[in-house]
Short mmCIF file of C-alpha atoms and ligand atoms in Angstrom, two decimals:
data_model
loop_
_atom_site.label_atom_id
_atom_site.label_comp_id
_atom_site.label_asym_id
_atom_site.label_seq_id
_atom_site.Cartn_x
_atom_site.Cartn_y
_atom_site.Cartn_z
CA MET A 1 98.63 -158.93 117.15
CA SER A 2 95.56 -157.93 119.18
CA ASN A 3 97.81 -158.09 122.23
CA GLU A 4 99.49 -154.91 121.04
CA VAL A 5 96.21 -152.96 120.75
CA LYS A 6 95.15 -150.96 123.78
CA PRO A 7 92.51 -152.95 125.67
CA LEU A 8 88.90 -151.90 125.45
CA LEU A 9 88.23 -152.41 129.13
CA THR A 10 90.78 -152.02 131.89
CA ILE A 11 89.94 -152.84 135.47
CA ASP A 12 92.60 -152.16 137.99
CA GLY A 13 92.70 -153.07 141.68
CA LEU A 14 88.93 -153.08 142.05
CA CYS A 15 87.60 -153.45 145.59
CA PHE A 16 84.03 -153.39 146.79
CA ASP A 17 82.02 -153.79 149.94
CA PHE A 18 78.39 -152.98 150.65
CA SER A 19 79.06 -150.62 153.59
CA GLY A 20 78.65 -147.44 151.52
CA GLN A 21 75.61 -148.67 149.62
CA ALA A 22 72.04 -147.73 150.28
CA GLN A 23 70.75 -151.25 149.94
CA ALA A 24 73.30 -152.85 152.26
CA ASN A 25 71.88 -155.67 154.28
CA GLU A 26 75.15 -157.08 155.53
CA LYS A 27 77.54 -155.90 158.18
CA PRO A 28 80.00 -153.30 156.87
CA GLY A 29 83.60 -154.11 156.10
CA ASN A 30 82.70 -157.41 154.46
CA GLN A 31 84.78 -157.37 151.29
CA ILE A 32 82.84 -158.68 148.31
CA LEU A 33 85.51 -157.96 145.72
CA ASN A 34 89.19 -157.72 146.54
CA GLN A 35 91.82 -156.34 144.15
CA VAL A 36 90.23 -157.47 140.93
CA SER A 37 92.25 -156.58 137.83
CA LEU A 38 91.24 -157.52 134.33
CA THR A 39 91.51 -156.38 130.74
CA VAL A 40 89.21 -157.13 127.84
CA ARG A 41 90.10 -156.51 124.20
CA LYS A 42 87.85 -155.92 121.23
CA GLY A 43 86.36 -159.04 119.72
CA GLU A 44 86.98 -161.08 122.81
CA ILE A 45 84.62 -163.17 124.95
CA VAL A 46 85.91 -163.41 128.48
CA CYS A 47 84.15 -165.99 130.64
CA ILE A 48 83.98 -165.75 134.40
CA LEU A 49 83.37 -168.94 136.37
CA GLY A 50 83.02 -169.39 140.05
CA ALA A 51 80.94 -170.63 142.92
CA SER A 52 77.65 -168.99 143.71
CA GLY A 53 78.12 -165.92 145.86
CA CYS A 54 81.76 -165.31 144.91
CA GLY A 55 81.01 -161.87 143.45
CA LYS A 56 80.47 -162.39 139.72
CA THR A 57 77.26 -160.38 139.48
CA THR A 58 78.71 -157.70 141.70
CA LEU A 59 81.62 -157.34 139.29
CA LEU A 60 79.23 -156.87 136.35
CA ASN A 61 77.16 -154.38 138.34
CA LEU A 62 80.26 -152.37 139.06
CA ILE A 63 81.27 -152.30 135.40
CA ALA A 64 77.73 -151.30 134.45
CA GLY A 65 77.82 -148.47 136.95
CA LEU A 66 75.00 -149.83 139.08
CA LEU A 67 77.37 -149.97 142.03
CA THR A 68 80.27 -147.72 142.93
CA PRO A 69 83.65 -149.26 143.72
CA SER A 70 85.23 -148.57 147.10
CA LYS A 71 88.68 -148.69 145.51
CA GLY A 72 90.25 -149.19 142.11
CA SER A 73 89.33 -148.05 138.64
CA ILE A 74 87.26 -149.15 135.66
CA GLU A 75 88.06 -147.66 132.25
CA LEU A 76 86.33 -148.25 128.96
CA ASN A 77 88.39 -146.80 126.11
CA SER A 78 90.45 -144.96 128.74
CA GLN A 79 87.27 -143.30 130.08
CA LYS A 80 84.76 -143.98 132.80
CA PRO A 81 82.17 -146.26 131.22
CA THR A 82 79.03 -144.34 130.25
CA LYS A 83 76.28 -145.56 128.06
CA ARG A 84 77.87 -147.85 125.55
CA LEU A 85 77.29 -151.00 127.53
CA GLY A 86 74.84 -153.78 127.07
CA TYR A 87 73.80 -155.83 130.10
CA ILE A 88 71.85 -159.03 129.69
CA PHE A 89 70.46 -160.63 132.82
CA GLN A 90 69.68 -164.22 133.60
CA SER A 91 65.95 -163.55 133.21
CA ASP A 92 64.94 -161.07 130.57
CA ALA A 93 63.82 -157.58 131.49
CA LEU A 94 61.48 -157.04 128.57
CA PHE A 95 58.52 -154.83 129.38
CA PRO A 96 55.44 -157.07 129.23
CA TRP A 97 53.18 -154.16 128.23
CA ARG A 98 55.19 -153.38 125.11
CA THR A 99 55.24 -155.39 121.91
CA VAL A 100 58.50 -157.00 120.91
CA LYS A 101 59.04 -154.20 118.40
CA ASP A 102 58.49 -151.47 120.97
CA ASN A 103 60.80 -153.28 123.37
CA LEU A 104 63.49 -153.45 120.72
CA LEU A 105 63.07 -149.76 119.89
CA LEU A 106 63.39 -148.72 123.53
CA ALA A 107 66.68 -147.13 122.49
CA ALA A 108 64.75 -144.51 120.52
CA ASP A 109 62.73 -143.57 123.63
CA ILE A 110 65.79 -143.19 125.77
CA ASP A 111 68.29 -141.61 123.39
CA GLY A 112 66.56 -138.95 121.32
CA SER A 113 69.62 -138.52 119.11
CA LEU A 114 69.17 -141.97 117.59
CA ASP A 115 67.44 -142.13 114.25
CA LYS A 116 64.40 -144.35 114.33
CA LYS A 117 64.70 -145.42 110.69
CA THR A 118 68.29 -146.56 111.17
CA LEU A 119 67.32 -148.34 114.34
CA GLU A 120 64.55 -150.20 112.57
CA GLN A 121 66.95 -151.28 109.87
CA SER A 122 69.47 -152.68 112.27
CA MET A 123 66.66 -154.28 114.23
CA LEU A 124 65.70 -156.30 111.15
CA GLN A 125 69.33 -157.25 110.55
CA TYR A 126 69.74 -158.49 114.10
CA LEU A 127 66.50 -160.44 113.90
CA SER A 128 67.80 -162.48 111.01
CA MET A 129 71.23 -162.78 112.61
CA PHE A 130 69.57 -164.36 115.64
CA HIS A 131 67.14 -166.40 113.54
CA LEU A 132 63.98 -164.65 114.65
CA SER A 133 61.12 -164.09 112.25
CA GLU A 134 59.69 -160.62 111.73
CA GLN A 135 56.31 -161.97 112.76
CA ILE A 136 57.28 -161.81 116.43
CA LEU A 137 57.54 -157.99 116.26
CA THR A 138 53.84 -157.53 116.89
CA LYS A 139 53.70 -160.05 119.69
CA TYR A 140 54.01 -159.42 123.39
CA PRO A 141 56.88 -160.93 125.43
CA ILE A 142 54.44 -163.21 127.25
CA GLN A 143 53.77 -164.98 123.93
CA LEU A 144 57.42 -165.90 123.36
CA SER A 145 59.48 -168.86 124.53
CA GLY A 146 62.34 -168.38 126.94
CA GLY A 147 64.92 -168.68 124.16
CA MET A 148 63.17 -166.11 122.01
CA ARG A 149 62.86 -163.68 124.90
CA GLN A 150 66.56 -163.96 125.64
CA ARG A 151 67.38 -163.34 121.98
CA VAL A 152 65.12 -160.30 122.02
CA SER A 153 66.91 -159.05 125.15
CA ILE A 154 70.27 -159.41 123.45
CA ILE A 155 69.03 -157.56 120.37
CA GLN A 156 67.52 -154.86 122.57
CA SER A 157 70.89 -154.12 124.07
CA LEU A 158 72.61 -154.31 120.70
CA MET A 159 70.35 -151.53 119.45
CA PHE A 160 72.40 -149.14 121.59
CA ASP A 161 75.43 -150.22 119.62
CA PRO A 162 77.41 -151.18 122.73
CA GLU A 163 81.15 -151.70 122.67
CA LEU A 164 81.01 -154.09 125.57
CA LEU A 165 78.39 -156.64 126.47
CA LEU A 166 77.91 -157.91 130.01
CA LEU A 167 76.06 -161.19 130.26
CA ASP A 168 75.05 -162.71 133.58
CA GLU A 169 74.32 -166.39 133.08
CA PRO A 170 72.20 -165.46 130.07
CA PHE A 171 71.62 -168.96 128.73
CA SER A 172 71.29 -170.88 131.96
CA ALA A 173 67.51 -170.90 132.03
CA LEU A 174 67.27 -172.37 128.53
CA ASP A 175 66.99 -175.96 127.44
CA TYR A 176 70.20 -177.59 126.17
CA TYR A 177 69.65 -177.33 122.42
CA THR A 178 68.33 -173.77 122.51
CA LYS A 179 71.37 -172.94 124.58
CA LEU A 180 73.79 -174.47 122.05
CA LYS A 181 72.16 -172.53 119.24
CA LEU A 182 72.21 -169.23 121.08
CA GLU A 183 75.81 -169.71 122.09
CA SER A 184 76.90 -170.17 118.51
CA GLU A 185 74.76 -167.29 117.25
CA PHE A 186 76.21 -165.09 119.95
CA SER A 187 79.86 -165.92 119.36
CA GLN A 188 79.26 -165.50 115.63
CA PHE A 189 77.93 -162.02 116.30
CA VAL A 190 80.88 -161.03 118.48
CA LYS A 191 83.28 -162.30 115.82
CA GLU A 192 81.56 -160.41 113.01
CA ARG A 193 81.11 -157.13 114.84
CA GLY A 194 84.29 -157.08 116.89
CA THR A 195 82.30 -156.33 120.03
CA ALA A 196 83.65 -157.55 123.36
CA ALA A 197 81.79 -159.53 125.98
CA ILE A 198 82.17 -160.58 129.58
CA LEU A 199 80.13 -163.72 130.07
CA VAL A 200 79.39 -164.98 133.59
CA THR A 201 78.47 -168.62 133.50
CA HIS A 202 78.45 -171.67 135.70
CA ASP A 203 78.87 -173.86 132.66
CA ILE A 204 82.45 -174.90 131.81
CA GLU A 205 81.26 -176.40 128.55
CA GLU A 206 79.86 -173.04 127.48
CA ALA A 207 83.12 -171.28 128.40
CA VAL A 208 85.18 -173.73 126.38
CA ALA A 209 82.77 -173.60 123.47
CA ILE A 210 82.70 -169.85 122.93
CA GLY A 211 85.16 -168.15 125.33
CA ASN A 212 88.57 -166.77 124.42
CA ARG A 213 89.62 -166.78 128.03
CA ALA A 214 88.14 -168.20 131.20
CA LEU A 215 88.72 -166.59 134.59
CA ILE A 216 88.12 -168.47 137.80
CA MET A 217 86.74 -166.30 140.56
CA ASN A 218 86.93 -167.25 144.18
CA ALA A 219 85.67 -165.29 147.19
CA GLY A 220 85.94 -161.94 145.45
CA THR A 221 89.28 -162.41 143.70
CA LEU A 222 90.24 -163.58 140.27
CA GLN A 223 92.22 -166.69 140.99
CA LYS A 224 93.32 -168.14 137.69
CA GLU A 225 93.15 -167.45 133.98
CA PHE A 226 92.88 -169.99 131.15
CA LEU A 227 93.52 -169.19 127.53
CA ILE A 228 91.04 -171.08 125.41
CA ARG A 229 91.52 -169.67 121.92
CA SER A 230 92.76 -166.49 120.32
CA GLU A 231 90.03 -166.32 117.69
CA ALA A 232 86.36 -166.26 118.37
CA ALA A 233 85.66 -169.67 116.85
CA VAL A 234 83.49 -172.45 118.10
CA MET A 235 85.51 -175.42 119.29
CA GLU A 236 83.81 -178.62 118.26
CA ARG A 237 82.31 -180.40 121.24
CA GLY A 238 83.51 -183.95 121.59
CA THR A 239 87.01 -183.33 120.19
CA SER A 240 90.00 -184.10 122.36
CA ASP A 241 91.01 -180.40 122.36
CA PHE A 242 87.66 -179.55 123.84
CA ALA A 243 87.92 -182.29 126.44
CA GLU A 244 91.45 -181.20 127.35
CA LYS A 245 90.42 -177.59 128.03
CA TYR A 246 87.37 -178.74 129.89
CA ARG A 247 89.46 -180.94 132.19
CA GLU A 248 91.99 -178.19 132.93
CA ILE A 249 89.30 -175.74 133.97
CA TRP A 250 87.31 -178.33 135.86
CA SER A 251 90.25 -179.37 138.00
CA GLU A 252 90.83 -175.75 138.98
CA LEU A 253 87.16 -175.04 139.59
CA LYS A 254 86.78 -178.15 141.69
CA SER A 255 89.29 -176.89 144.22
CA VAL A 256 87.36 -173.60 144.43
CA VAL A 257 83.83 -174.89 144.61
CA GLY A 258 84.84 -177.58 147.09
CA GLU A 259 84.01 -181.19 147.32
CA ILE A 260 81.72 -182.18 144.45
CA GLN A 261 81.05 -185.74 143.69
CA MET B 1 35.15 -173.97 122.24
CA THR B 2 33.75 -177.47 122.46
CA LYS B 3 30.07 -178.24 122.43
CA SER B 4 29.87 -179.39 126.02
CA ASN B 5 31.82 -176.31 127.02
CA SER B 6 29.37 -173.90 125.44
CA LYS B 7 26.51 -175.85 126.94
CA SER B 8 27.88 -175.48 130.43
CA LYS B 9 28.40 -171.78 129.72
CA ILE B 10 24.71 -171.37 128.96
CA PHE B 11 23.86 -173.34 132.05
CA GLU B 12 26.06 -171.01 134.08
CA LEU B 13 24.36 -167.93 132.59
CA LEU B 14 20.99 -169.38 133.58
CA LEU B 15 22.23 -169.79 137.14
CA TYR B 16 23.12 -166.12 137.62
CA PRO B 17 19.60 -164.71 138.09
CA LEU B 18 18.55 -167.67 140.24
CA PRO B 19 19.40 -166.23 143.69
CA LEU B 20 17.73 -162.95 142.76
CA LEU B 21 14.64 -164.80 141.56
CA ALA B 22 14.53 -166.83 144.76
CA PHE B 23 14.79 -163.63 146.81
CA VAL B 24 11.95 -161.96 144.93
CA VAL B 25 9.75 -165.02 145.27
CA VAL B 26 10.36 -165.28 149.02
CA TRP B 27 9.81 -161.56 149.38
CA TYR B 28 6.59 -161.78 147.43
CA PHE B 29 5.08 -164.62 149.44
CA ALA B 30 6.30 -163.33 152.78
CA THR B 31 4.61 -159.97 152.31
CA GLN B 32 1.50 -161.30 150.57
CA GLY B 33 -1.77 -160.48 152.30
CA SER B 34 -0.34 -158.54 155.27
CA GLN B 35 -0.69 -154.76 155.27
CA GLU B 36 1.62 -154.50 158.25
CA ARG B 37 4.44 -156.49 156.61
CA GLN B 38 4.00 -154.64 153.36
CA PHE B 39 4.33 -151.38 155.22
CA THR B 40 7.69 -152.44 156.70
CA PHE B 41 9.15 -154.51 153.88
CA SER B 42 7.18 -153.25 150.90
CA SER B 43 6.70 -155.93 148.24
CA PRO B 44 7.86 -156.71 144.72
CA GLU B 45 4.72 -155.55 143.05
CA LYS B 46 4.63 -152.31 145.05
CA VAL B 47 8.27 -151.63 144.13
CA LEU B 48 7.45 -152.26 140.47
CA GLU B 49 4.51 -149.87 140.77
CA ALA B 50 6.65 -147.17 142.32
CA PHE B 51 9.30 -147.76 139.67
CA LEU B 52 6.84 -147.22 136.84
CA ARG B 53 5.41 -144.15 138.53
CA LEU B 54 8.88 -142.63 139.05
CA VAL B 55 9.93 -143.38 135.51
CA GLN B 56 6.75 -141.81 134.11
CA SER B 57 7.12 -138.64 136.15
CA GLY B 58 10.79 -138.41 135.08
CA GLU B 59 11.83 -138.19 138.71
CA LEU B 60 13.91 -141.36 138.66
CA LEU B 61 15.88 -140.45 135.57
CA GLN B 62 16.49 -136.92 136.84
CA ASN B 63 17.69 -138.14 140.25
CA CYS B 64 19.88 -140.81 138.65
CA LYS B 65 21.41 -138.19 136.34
CA VAL B 66 22.29 -135.97 139.29
CA THR B 67 23.81 -138.75 141.38
CA ILE B 68 25.77 -140.11 138.43
CA LEU B 69 27.05 -136.64 137.58
CA GLU B 70 28.20 -136.07 141.17
CA ALA B 71 29.69 -139.49 141.69
CA LEU B 72 31.38 -139.66 138.30
CA SER B 73 32.89 -136.17 138.55
CA GLY B 74 34.19 -136.90 142.06
CA PHE B 75 35.42 -140.30 140.91
CA LEU B 76 37.33 -138.93 137.94
CA LEU B 77 38.80 -135.99 139.81
CA GLY B 78 39.69 -138.09 142.87
CA THR B 79 41.14 -141.03 140.98
CA ALA B 80 43.09 -138.93 138.48
CA SER B 81 44.59 -136.57 141.03
CA GLY B 82 45.18 -139.41 143.45
CA ALA B 83 47.01 -141.41 140.81
CA ILE B 84 49.13 -138.41 139.84
CA ILE B 85 50.01 -137.71 143.49
CA GLY B 86 50.64 -141.36 144.36
CA LEU B 87 52.82 -142.03 141.35
CA SER B 88 54.75 -138.79 141.85
CA LEU B 89 55.57 -139.77 145.39
CA TRP B 90 57.88 -142.33 143.75
CA TYR B 91 60.15 -139.38 142.92
CA SER B 92 61.05 -138.55 146.48
CA SER B 93 61.08 -140.96 149.35
CA LEU B 94 61.37 -137.99 151.73
CA VAL B 95 58.15 -136.40 150.48
CA ALA B 96 56.48 -139.81 150.56
CA LYS B 97 57.55 -140.32 154.17
CA ILE B 98 56.22 -136.92 155.24
CA ALA B 99 52.99 -137.36 153.28
CA LYS B 100 52.25 -140.77 154.77
CA PRO B 101 50.66 -139.75 158.12
CA TYR B 102 48.56 -137.12 156.38
CA ILE B 103 47.27 -139.61 153.85
CA THR B 104 46.55 -142.10 156.61
CA ALA B 105 44.69 -139.41 158.55
CA LEU B 106 42.60 -138.45 155.55
CA ALA B 107 41.92 -142.10 154.79
CA THR B 108 40.73 -142.90 158.32
CA VAL B 109 38.38 -139.94 158.81
CA PRO B 110 34.84 -141.18 158.14
CA ILE B 111 33.52 -139.26 155.19
CA PHE B 112 30.32 -138.82 157.17
CA ALA B 113 32.17 -136.63 159.65
CA LEU B 114 33.48 -134.39 156.91
CA ALA B 115 30.16 -134.04 155.14
CA PRO B 116 28.70 -131.14 157.25
CA ILE B 117 31.92 -129.15 156.84
CA VAL B 118 32.11 -129.76 153.10
CA ILE B 119 28.46 -128.86 152.63
CA SER B 120 28.85 -125.61 154.57
CA TRP B 121 31.83 -124.73 152.37
CA PHE B 122 30.48 -125.77 148.96
CA GLY B 123 26.77 -125.26 149.52
CA ILE B 124 23.97 -127.72 149.01
CA ASP B 125 24.35 -127.86 145.21
CA ILE B 126 26.13 -130.68 143.40
CA TYR B 127 29.57 -129.17 144.14
CA SER B 128 29.56 -130.29 147.76
CA LYS B 129 28.66 -133.83 146.60
CA ILE B 130 31.42 -133.82 144.03
CA ALA B 131 33.80 -132.70 146.77
CA LEU B 132 32.67 -135.53 149.05
CA ALA B 133 33.00 -138.11 146.26
CA PHE B 134 36.44 -136.65 145.54
CA LEU B 135 37.50 -136.88 149.19
CA SER B 136 36.35 -140.47 149.53
CA THR B 137 38.20 -141.59 146.36
CA VAL B 138 41.41 -139.61 146.37
CA THR B 139 43.12 -141.41 149.23
CA VAL B 140 42.53 -144.87 147.82
CA ALA B 141 43.97 -143.71 144.51
CA ILE B 142 47.01 -142.20 146.21
CA VAL B 143 47.74 -145.27 148.30
CA GLN B 144 47.17 -147.76 145.49
CA SER B 145 49.22 -145.96 142.90
CA TYR B 146 52.04 -145.25 145.31
CA GLN B 147 52.19 -148.94 146.18
CA GLY B 148 52.15 -149.73 142.51
CA ALA B 149 55.02 -147.32 141.83
CA MET B 150 57.06 -148.87 144.65
CA ALA B 151 56.34 -152.39 143.43
CA VAL B 152 58.00 -151.88 140.01
CA GLU B 153 60.15 -154.91 139.32
CA PRO B 154 63.80 -154.15 140.12
CA ARG B 155 64.99 -155.76 136.89
CA PHE B 156 63.14 -153.09 134.88
CA LEU B 157 64.75 -150.34 136.89
CA ARG B 158 68.17 -151.97 136.56
CA LEU B 159 67.75 -152.18 132.82
CA MET B 160 66.80 -148.52 132.57
CA HIS B 161 69.80 -147.49 134.70
CA VAL B 162 72.16 -149.52 132.54
CA LEU B 163 70.69 -147.92 129.41
CA GLY B 164 71.34 -144.50 130.88
CA ALA B 165 67.70 -143.47 131.21
CA SER B 166 66.90 -140.29 133.10
CA ARG B 167 64.62 -140.35 136.13
CA TRP B 168 61.80 -138.81 134.13
CA GLN B 169 62.23 -141.48 131.45
CA ILE B 170 62.16 -144.23 134.08
CA PHE B 171 58.99 -142.69 135.49
CA ARG B 172 57.27 -142.31 132.14
CA LEU B 173 58.41 -145.55 130.48
CA VAL B 174 58.41 -147.94 133.44
CA VAL B 175 56.77 -146.66 136.64
CA VAL B 176 53.55 -145.41 135.05
CA PRO B 177 52.81 -148.36 132.76
CA SER B 178 53.73 -150.96 135.32
CA SER B 179 51.56 -149.28 137.99
CA LEU B 180 48.56 -149.18 135.72
CA ILE B 181 47.07 -152.35 137.14
CA TRP B 182 47.16 -150.74 140.63
CA VAL B 183 45.45 -147.61 139.35
CA LEU B 184 42.77 -149.76 137.75
CA ASN B 185 42.30 -151.53 141.06
CA ALA B 186 41.87 -148.16 142.72
CA MET B 187 39.22 -147.34 140.12
CA LYS B 188 37.29 -150.47 140.96
CA LEU B 189 37.32 -149.70 144.67
CA ASN B 190 36.50 -146.04 144.01
CA ILE B 191 33.25 -146.60 142.15
CA GLY B 192 31.52 -147.67 145.34
CA LEU B 193 33.26 -145.01 147.40
CA ALA B 194 32.36 -142.23 144.97
CA LEU B 195 28.70 -143.24 145.07
CA LEU B 196 28.86 -143.39 148.84
CA GLY B 197 30.38 -139.90 149.03
CA ALA B 198 27.77 -138.41 146.73
CA PHE B 199 25.01 -140.29 148.51
CA ILE B 200 26.08 -139.10 151.96
CA GLY B 201 26.07 -135.52 150.68
CA GLU B 202 22.59 -135.93 149.27
CA PHE B 203 21.45 -137.71 152.38
CA ILE B 204 22.47 -134.84 154.63
CA SER B 205 21.34 -131.95 152.55
CA ALA B 206 20.14 -131.79 149.00
CA GLU B 207 17.26 -131.00 146.71
CA GLN B 208 17.83 -133.70 144.15
CA GLY B 209 19.62 -137.00 143.60
CA LEU B 210 18.94 -140.59 144.63
CA GLY B 211 20.08 -139.90 148.22
CA PHE B 212 17.56 -137.08 148.45
CA MET B 213 14.85 -139.26 146.93
CA ILE B 214 15.51 -142.03 149.44
CA VAL B 215 15.56 -139.71 152.46
CA LYS B 216 12.36 -138.01 151.39
CA ALA B 217 10.59 -141.32 150.75
CA SER B 218 11.67 -142.86 154.02
CA GLY B 219 10.38 -139.77 155.84
CA LEU B 220 7.01 -140.52 154.24
CA TYR B 221 7.28 -144.25 155.05
CA ASP B 222 7.23 -144.93 151.33
CA MET B 223 9.33 -148.11 151.41
CA ALA B 224 8.67 -148.95 147.76
CA THR B 225 10.37 -145.74 146.60
CA VAL B 226 13.27 -146.37 148.96
CA PHE B 227 13.75 -149.76 147.33
CA VAL B 228 13.63 -148.25 143.87
CA GLY B 229 16.39 -145.81 144.91
CA VAL B 230 18.53 -148.57 146.34
CA ILE B 231 18.12 -150.72 143.26
CA ALA B 232 18.99 -147.74 141.03
CA LEU B 233 22.18 -147.18 143.03
CA ILE B 234 23.12 -150.84 142.60
CA VAL B 235 22.51 -150.70 138.87
CA ILE B 236 24.60 -147.55 138.52
CA ALA B 237 27.46 -149.18 140.45
CA LEU B 238 27.30 -152.27 138.25
CA LEU B 239 27.29 -150.21 135.08
CA LEU B 240 30.28 -148.15 136.16
CA THR B 241 32.14 -151.32 137.23
CA SER B 242 31.61 -152.86 133.81
CA LEU B 243 32.98 -149.71 132.22
CA VAL B 244 36.15 -150.03 134.30
CA ASP B 245 36.35 -153.73 133.40
CA GLN B 246 36.20 -152.74 129.74
CA LEU B 247 38.94 -150.18 130.25
CA GLU B 248 41.03 -152.79 132.01
CA ARG B 249 40.62 -155.27 129.18
CA TYR B 250 41.76 -152.62 126.73
CA LEU B 251 44.74 -151.40 128.73
CA MET B 252 45.87 -154.88 129.82
CA LYS B 253 45.49 -156.47 126.43
CA TRP B 254 49.09 -157.68 126.54
CA LYS B 255 48.05 -160.02 129.33
CA THR B 256 45.36 -161.82 127.42
CA GLN B 257 46.82 -161.84 123.91
N1 ADP C 1 72.60 -155.91 148.53
C1 ADP C 1 73.55 -156.65 149.13
N2 ADP C 1 74.00 -156.32 150.38
C2 ADP C 1 74.93 -157.05 150.96
N3 ADP C 1 75.54 -158.08 150.44
C3 ADP C 1 75.19 -158.48 149.19
C4 ADP C 1 74.19 -157.77 148.48
N4 ADP C 1 74.05 -158.37 147.26
C5 ADP C 1 74.91 -159.40 147.24
N5 ADP C 1 75.60 -159.47 148.40
C6 ADP C 1 76.66 -160.44 148.74
O1 ADP C 1 77.72 -160.27 147.82
C7 ADP C 1 78.28 -161.53 147.51
C8 ADP C 1 78.47 -161.68 146.04
O2 ADP C 1 77.20 -161.74 145.43
P1 ADP C 1 77.07 -161.92 143.86
O3 ADP C 1 77.96 -160.96 143.20
O4 ADP C 1 75.64 -161.86 143.56
O5 ADP C 1 77.59 -163.41 143.66
P2 ADP C 1 77.51 -164.33 142.38
O6 ADP C 1 76.90 -163.54 141.25
O7 ADP C 1 78.93 -164.75 142.09
O8 ADP C 1 76.70 -165.53 142.72
C9 ADP C 1 77.43 -162.59 148.14
O9 ADP C 1 78.07 -163.10 149.24
C10 ADP C 1 76.19 -161.86 148.54
O10 ADP C 1 75.68 -162.38 149.73
MG1 MG C 2 75.07 -163.97 140.19
#
């Protein structure tokens, strides 16, 4: 039924090269993205897999408005995306000089129209949703573990009530068990709130575990799409369904990444 | 803290005055019994004598007060306005580019060369000394804080852009706090420079201050008073440095928590 609903994000014929950009350090005319088209619906986690340097981060930066496309269009709710985006990077961008609480309430400093009381309430809700104790609020980021910092980063962007979350290998620096936990907390959140997410990952297992779709990217183009599930549910690791999906994606990815033993 | 740890700490504390003590002892014995050497190098007991005399007459305190007032005023004015200018240069790379040669020029002119001009403009009162302390601190503050502003981690800027922050918000919420460590560094360097600026002013033309006291005493071949002045300057510098250290500990508490 969600197929009938108008997509939340529509990307059409997106092209990009660094020639027009201030920070270009490559010869112009070198296409980084070529005719990328993609739609994302509410409540969906779309995973993007691909070799390093194929343009995944660039795609997220374009959606977030950090870069300007040379061709094509990006529409969020039929409009140019403005503020209602959350972007979570591989390493957190928490301000070390602010306490966790002040980091989480950054939204109040940036958007004066937000009510601080309401923000604090949702902050406490998110803390329990992501299994963080309120005691960390008075701590500084330097005192937290990597997993906690990444959770705080996610909550920080949720405070802006984003419709779309962009995540660039957010769990890749975490140890295996922390990663499993965060993945399930995250997909639970998306399911409950009906938010949408684009998750860049190099981890097929992660894509199969929490993704609705997986897109394989190769040299700046989206090469193939896999449907993993229509509901945001965690697929049990170790089941044959899981293994089957994993194998399908792996065999495609192998041809893209090249010879891997 | 373990027992052996606190023991070694006490041992370390005992080691600190050792070089100073050794110096005083050598000084004492080297100048003992020779009028000629005492005339050139003075001696610990003569310095102590002069110190007590200058304290009693109130001269030392008065001169210290004047030099501290000059150096501290110049330091605060120079560091504050330098930090504001340096951080603001973050706003416009064009202005920063144009400002660069001027700042370099100001930074490379020896403050000694400017002193006669400044004194003829501001007179021989404390204002010319404040101006010299200002001139010798402002450039360091500009350069340090501009470097700090340009060294803001890109991931913080990226986050602020994604969140739709304005340029002023980025400046206030990211650039200023993350450059603080650079401004504090400038402060540390500037303590010595501010004292130097004030001292040069007093040295060239003044009626009070430690620089004046030293010049006058050396004109009279009163080496003991010269030494008292030098030691007073060192003590003032150390006190001001420890104040900045305290400020740093307070402002950077997130680092040590
Ligand atoms: N500032 C830049 N200037 C020029 N080329 C860049 C710049 N940043 C990234 N690139 C190039 O763009 C390509 C895609 O990079 P990226 O999107 O970061 O890849 P991925 O995230 O998939 O590893 C790479 O080939 C990279 O070399
Ligand atoms: Mg990347």
